[in-house]
Every structure is written in C-alpha cells, then in structure tokens.
Amino acid sequence: MDNKEKLMIIAKIFGGLGNQMFQYAMARSLSADKLLPLLLDTSWYQSTGNATSRDFELPLFSFETREAKKRAVDKLTKHRFSRLVNSTEKIFKKKISLPSSYIKEPHFHYWSGITSVPESCYLEGYWQSPRYFEKNKDIIKGDFIFPDISDSLNLSYYRKIRAEENAVCLHVRRGDYVSNAVTNAFHGCCSMEYYGDAVAYLSPLITKPHYFIFSDDPEWALQNFNLEKMTVVTGNSGKNAFRDMQLMTYCKHHILANSSFSWWGAWLKEYQGITIAPARWFKGAEYKTDDLYLDGWIKI
C-alpha cells in the first residue's frame, strides 16, 4: 500500500448543526487541498460532554450518495462517518497507526497555521471563519445540498418565499441562550433594539419587504414582532429543524442572530442581497470576531 493511502484528515464534530457545518467545511477544504480522505469523529454525541443532547446531523446532506453518483471533486477524497474511542491525542495515536498530530484551534479567529499542519492530523475546534474554506467554497456548497422538500407545510413556505421579490430572513435564536444561565451569560440574545435597527436600516433600501421570521421560539416571535408584512415560520423543530435553515437560503436578504445556524442560512443563500449581522457576537467573551463576517455584511 502506498504511504499516501495511509494518511487522512480526522475532524472532531460536536455541537449543533451550524457548528458541525463549520467543522466539516474547514476539514473538507483541508482534505481537498491535501488530496487526503476525511474521517469525522462523532464520539462526542455519545459522550457525557453532550450536555444539550445534540444530534449528529451532517448525514442529512448525504455526501456519500451524491459523490458516488457524480464522481465529484477528486478520487482520493472519501467521506466516512466513524466513532472513535476517544478524541485525545494519546488514544488517537494508539488506536490508529498513522503518523499523526493533534491540532487544537488556538483561538476563535482565523489561524493561518492551518495551512502548515501535518498531512495526517486530528482537528479539534469550532473553526468559525469562512477564510478556512473560501478557496474551496464551491466544493462546500456542493456538499451542503439539502434534501428536497416534500411536506405540504414547508412547500407552502417555500412557494411564499419564492413569490416575494424581497423576502427577508430574520432569525431569532433563543432556546438555551435564554434557558441556560451559563449559555446566556456567554452568548446572550440579540435585543429587540438590534432587530429594530436592522429593519430600519434595510427597509429604505428595498421595496415591499416581506419578513420571514425564523425562531426556535415562534410563539415569542409572534408576540414580539409587528412588522407590516411578516410570516413567522412554524413547525420545524427537533430532527426537522434544518428545514428552517433550508428555507433561509431561499430568502434574498438576511438579518442574522448571533448564531451559526443563520450564518449558514446567509452563506448558502441563492441570491445576492443585503446581510445584516450583530456587531457583538458574544455577550460575555472578548473574542476577535472580524474573520466571522463576510465582506459586505453590515454589522449593527
């Protein structure tokens, strides 16, 4: 066996769907650059560290099936989902007989050292910057294709969005940002003042905006928003929550929450439009977040 065939990129996957997508996108881009197979360590989802009972959701995109049909990108890159015993460097080296290095993200913003990591490595981090995968964005967009919508409720939302010249996605992230004291102190929720300022900025720039409000707490959204033309999207929760992100991508303009979920909804959108994001991404942490935003995004 050729030595090259023994090498691979392994990425630790953890957190919710938006986090999983960042972790995958960075590792997928790196594996494409190095022409190496990519393996995903999903053991966190069976560990005690999964305090919020998240699920491994990346298989919804069906990379393997689509690539087998299309003979995509390069013949050396394969996608496999695996559960490793442990994500520590010691166990990693013991269980897999590969030249290896354990690479942990050193800080939140883009780390240029990613370009010089060893060919065989284990990656752990959030990797929340589009700079990690910008050069391979077409590959990533090709991988993140949602399943076709077949249920009547989401088909009705899809048609309603498509019928609008200026459909605006407005995302309100609550959930554990509200219910969990530690998470609330760290992340915080975007204020109504932020959403008011975002709407005030956007409204004069477009004609007849229709605001599609996405939230993990749609009842709260119904009670707190009173926009001239708005639709609060309901019915997508649990294993079906990804449909909200999918519907976001069909909107032309976006008002983001401080959430990787709506970040991806904007990054994957089909049309060029205005994107507004909160200037302060974290409530209780002084991270450098400049690399999180795309050029042209408006920060409020």
XYZ file of C-alpha atoms in Angstrom:
300
model
C 0.000 0.000 0.000
C 1.277 3.442 -0.941
C 2.167 5.605 2.091
C -0.180 8.312 0.801
C -3.114 5.925 1.192
C -2.383 5.576 4.911
C -2.792 9.296 5.566
C -6.043 11.037 6.452
C -7.592 14.119 7.998
C -9.762 13.451 11.063
C -12.098 16.136 12.423
C -13.851 16.118 15.766
C -17.518 17.007 15.266
C -19.565 18.417 18.135
C -22.329 20.896 18.909
C -25.398 21.769 16.871
C -25.841 21.779 13.110
C -24.231 25.180 12.481
C -21.120 24.206 14.470
C -20.950 20.845 12.708
C -21.025 22.585 9.341
C -18.100 24.872 10.235
C -16.047 21.935 11.499
C -16.817 19.885 8.421
C -16.211 22.760 5.969
C -12.741 23.522 7.332
C -11.682 19.858 7.386
C -13.250 19.150 3.998
C -11.371 22.063 2.456
C -8.110 20.927 4.033
C -8.617 17.355 2.838
C -9.314 18.628 -0.689
C -6.118 20.722 -0.654
C -4.043 17.777 0.517
C -5.933 15.188 -1.579
C -6.486 13.073 1.523
C -9.501 11.154 2.847
C -11.595 12.833 5.513
C -12.932 10.993 8.539
C -15.299 12.509 11.099
C -15.054 11.648 14.797
C -18.644 11.749 16.101
C -17.961 10.191 19.518
C -18.978 13.427 21.301
C -22.613 12.602 20.564
C -22.377 9.504 22.758
C -20.354 11.206 25.500
C -21.271 12.997 28.724
C -19.955 16.203 27.117
C -23.131 16.392 25.017
C -24.984 18.299 27.728
C -27.624 19.768 25.392
C -28.489 16.415 23.769
C -27.449 17.454 20.293
C -27.589 15.002 17.384
C -25.067 14.349 14.646
C -26.918 15.970 11.743
C -24.445 16.140 8.868
C -25.727 12.904 7.250
C -28.855 14.829 6.204
C -26.731 16.212 3.350
C -25.963 12.669 2.057
C -22.419 13.416 0.856
C -21.543 9.793 0.157
C -24.547 9.001 -2.022
C -24.233 12.184 -4.061
C -20.483 11.834 -4.568
C -20.827 8.221 -5.655
C -23.301 9.305 -8.313
C -21.414 12.357 -9.521
C -17.784 11.176 -9.151
C -17.199 14.548 -7.524
C -14.153 16.746 -6.876
C -11.304 14.229 -6.603
C -10.998 10.466 -6.489
C -8.825 10.422 -3.392
C -11.233 12.254 -1.111
C -13.789 9.975 0.535
C -16.293 10.706 3.289
C -16.806 8.273 6.118
C -18.620 8.702 9.415
C -16.889 6.934 12.295
C -16.995 6.782 16.076
C -13.562 6.792 17.670
C -12.994 5.650 21.243
C -11.618 8.978 22.426
C -10.542 12.297 20.926
C -7.343 12.659 22.932
C -4.024 12.568 21.142
C -2.810 9.586 23.197
C -5.752 7.339 22.318
C -5.761 8.610 18.744
C -2.156 7.525 18.236
C -2.761 4.205 19.957
C -5.882 3.267 18.014
C -4.764 4.411 14.556
C -1.312 3.507 13.288
C -0.685 6.679 11.335
C 1.897 9.457 11.523
C -0.282 11.919 13.394
C -0.614 15.266 15.117
C -3.329 16.559 17.397
C -4.275 20.095 16.299
C -6.453 22.171 18.606
C -7.792 25.526 17.477
C -5.634 28.121 19.305
C -8.167 30.969 19.240
C -11.561 31.914 17.811
C -10.402 33.966 14.815
C -8.746 32.557 11.714
C -5.496 30.694 12.391
C -3.035 30.829 9.487
C -1.173 27.819 10.903
C -3.849 25.553 9.433
C -2.027 25.724 6.095
C 1.061 24.005 7.517
C -0.418 21.205 9.647
C 0.946 17.672 9.072
C -0.698 15.580 6.370
C -2.144 13.194 8.947
C -3.796 15.106 11.770
C -6.692 15.194 14.190
C -8.506 18.560 14.275
C -10.470 19.900 17.226
C -12.125 23.310 17.312
C -15.014 25.451 16.145
C -13.164 26.889 13.094
C -15.791 29.602 12.625
C -14.308 31.619 9.804
C -15.104 31.371 6.087
C -11.412 32.001 5.437
C -10.767 28.330 6.215
C -12.760 27.197 3.197
C -13.085 30.244 0.924
C -10.867 28.787 -1.823
C -12.985 25.621 -1.865
C -16.379 27.247 -1.367
C -17.808 25.561 -4.474
C -16.934 22.159 -3.001
C -18.563 23.083 0.307
C -21.697 24.426 -1.368
C -21.843 21.234 -3.413
C -21.702 19.170 -0.227
C -24.298 21.211 1.671
C -27.293 20.436 -0.526
C -30.479 19.925 1.458
C -32.931 17.093 0.809
C -35.869 18.037 -1.396
C -38.862 19.480 0.426
C -41.864 17.184 0.206
C -44.129 18.073 3.143
C -47.025 20.435 2.486
C -46.188 22.963 5.234
C -42.631 23.664 4.101
C -43.653 23.576 0.454
C -46.120 26.356 1.239
C -43.379 28.400 2.941
C -41.040 27.750 0.009
C -43.602 28.969 -2.521
C -44.420 32.008 -0.404
C -40.737 32.975 -0.200
C -40.235 32.416 -3.925
C -43.227 34.637 -4.705
C -41.629 37.630 -2.984
C -39.162 39.916 -4.740
C -37.660 40.929 -1.396
C -38.020 38.043 1.023
C -36.095 38.850 4.221
C -34.940 36.127 6.595
C -34.992 37.384 10.190
C -33.592 34.894 12.717
C -34.254 34.947 16.456
C -32.144 32.493 18.458
C -33.482 31.781 21.926
C -33.587 28.218 23.306
C -30.636 27.571 25.628
C -29.457 31.143 25.001
C -32.342 32.004 27.341
C -32.943 28.891 29.457
C -29.334 28.042 30.338
C -27.749 30.649 32.651
C -24.179 29.813 31.605
C -25.021 29.882 27.887
C -26.967 33.113 28.330
C -24.029 34.788 30.081
C -21.664 33.712 27.309
C -23.751 34.159 24.159
C -26.696 36.353 25.109
C -29.657 37.025 22.827
C -29.887 39.750 20.243
C -32.044 42.567 21.601
C -35.233 43.930 20.081
C -33.281 47.153 19.640
C -30.881 45.287 17.335
C -33.745 43.907 15.248
C -35.416 47.317 15.152
C -32.199 48.965 13.951
C -31.676 46.226 11.348
C -35.196 46.648 9.958
C -34.780 50.446 9.963
C -31.530 50.091 8.009
C -32.921 47.635 5.490
C -36.423 48.936 4.815
C -35.489 52.099 2.867
C -33.133 50.096 0.621
C -35.668 47.608 -0.732
C -39.274 47.767 -1.901
C -42.099 45.879 -0.200
C -40.011 43.697 2.114
C -41.677 40.552 3.424
C -40.050 39.422 6.678
C -39.927 35.678 7.244
C -39.155 35.218 10.928
C -37.370 32.023 11.921
C -37.010 31.128 15.578
C -36.732 28.174 17.934
C -39.418 30.046 19.902
C -42.001 31.056 17.266
C -44.660 31.899 19.889
C -42.309 34.502 21.365
C -41.664 35.893 17.890
C -45.391 36.182 17.195
C -45.869 38.140 20.406
C -42.900 40.473 19.971
C -42.747 41.383 16.271
C -45.270 43.567 14.495
C -43.870 44.238 11.038
C -46.024 45.479 8.174
C -45.626 42.271 6.194
C -44.309 39.259 8.065
C -44.623 35.483 8.341
C -43.464 33.587 11.412
C -42.293 30.177 10.228
C -43.531 27.349 12.454
C -43.493 23.565 12.504
C -39.761 22.871 12.143
C -38.240 21.537 15.335
C -36.191 18.581 16.535
C -34.881 16.471 13.658
C -36.765 18.692 11.221
C -35.177 21.971 12.433
C -32.765 22.008 9.489
C -35.714 22.896 7.253
C -35.619 26.399 8.752
C -32.027 26.799 7.572
C -33.012 25.459 4.165
C -35.847 27.979 3.861
C -33.469 30.751 4.946
C -31.285 30.062 1.903
C -34.195 30.930 -0.422
C -34.537 34.422 1.070
C -32.819 37.314 -0.698
C -31.897 39.372 2.376
C -30.882 38.296 5.870
C -30.953 39.666 9.398
C -28.870 37.254 11.436
C -28.933 36.310 15.077
C -25.609 35.692 16.827
C -25.934 32.103 15.703
C -24.027 29.825 13.343
C -27.434 28.489 12.223
C -28.495 31.710 10.489
C -24.872 32.384 9.477
C -25.077 29.325 7.241
C -28.530 30.303 6.038
C -26.980 33.517 4.704
C -23.763 31.942 3.389
C -25.710 29.347 1.389
C -28.337 31.756 0.038
C -29.110 31.594 -3.656
C -29.446 35.320 -4.401
C -27.264 38.352 -3.847
C -28.822 40.583 -1.249
C -28.169 42.537 1.934
C -26.994 40.688 5.029
C -27.084 42.317 8.460
C -25.325 40.736 11.435
C -24.905 41.681 15.109
C -21.647 43.554 15.652
C -21.259 41.897 19.057
C -21.394 38.138 18.516
C -20.715 37.125 22.127
C -22.198 38.736 25.200
C -19.662 37.531 27.754
C -16.465 36.936 25.786
C -13.988 39.298 24.159
C -13.173 37.224 21.099
C -11.840 38.715 17.898
C -14.731 38.081 15.509
C -13.738 40.072 12.412
C -12.994 36.870 10.487
C -16.503 35.564 11.111
C -18.175 38.078 8.791
C -18.138 38.125 5.008
C -17.089 41.227 3.094
C -20.122 43.389 2.501
C -22.085 42.223 5.516
C -23.497 45.101 7.558
C -22.685 44.973 11.277
C -25.122 46.663 13.672
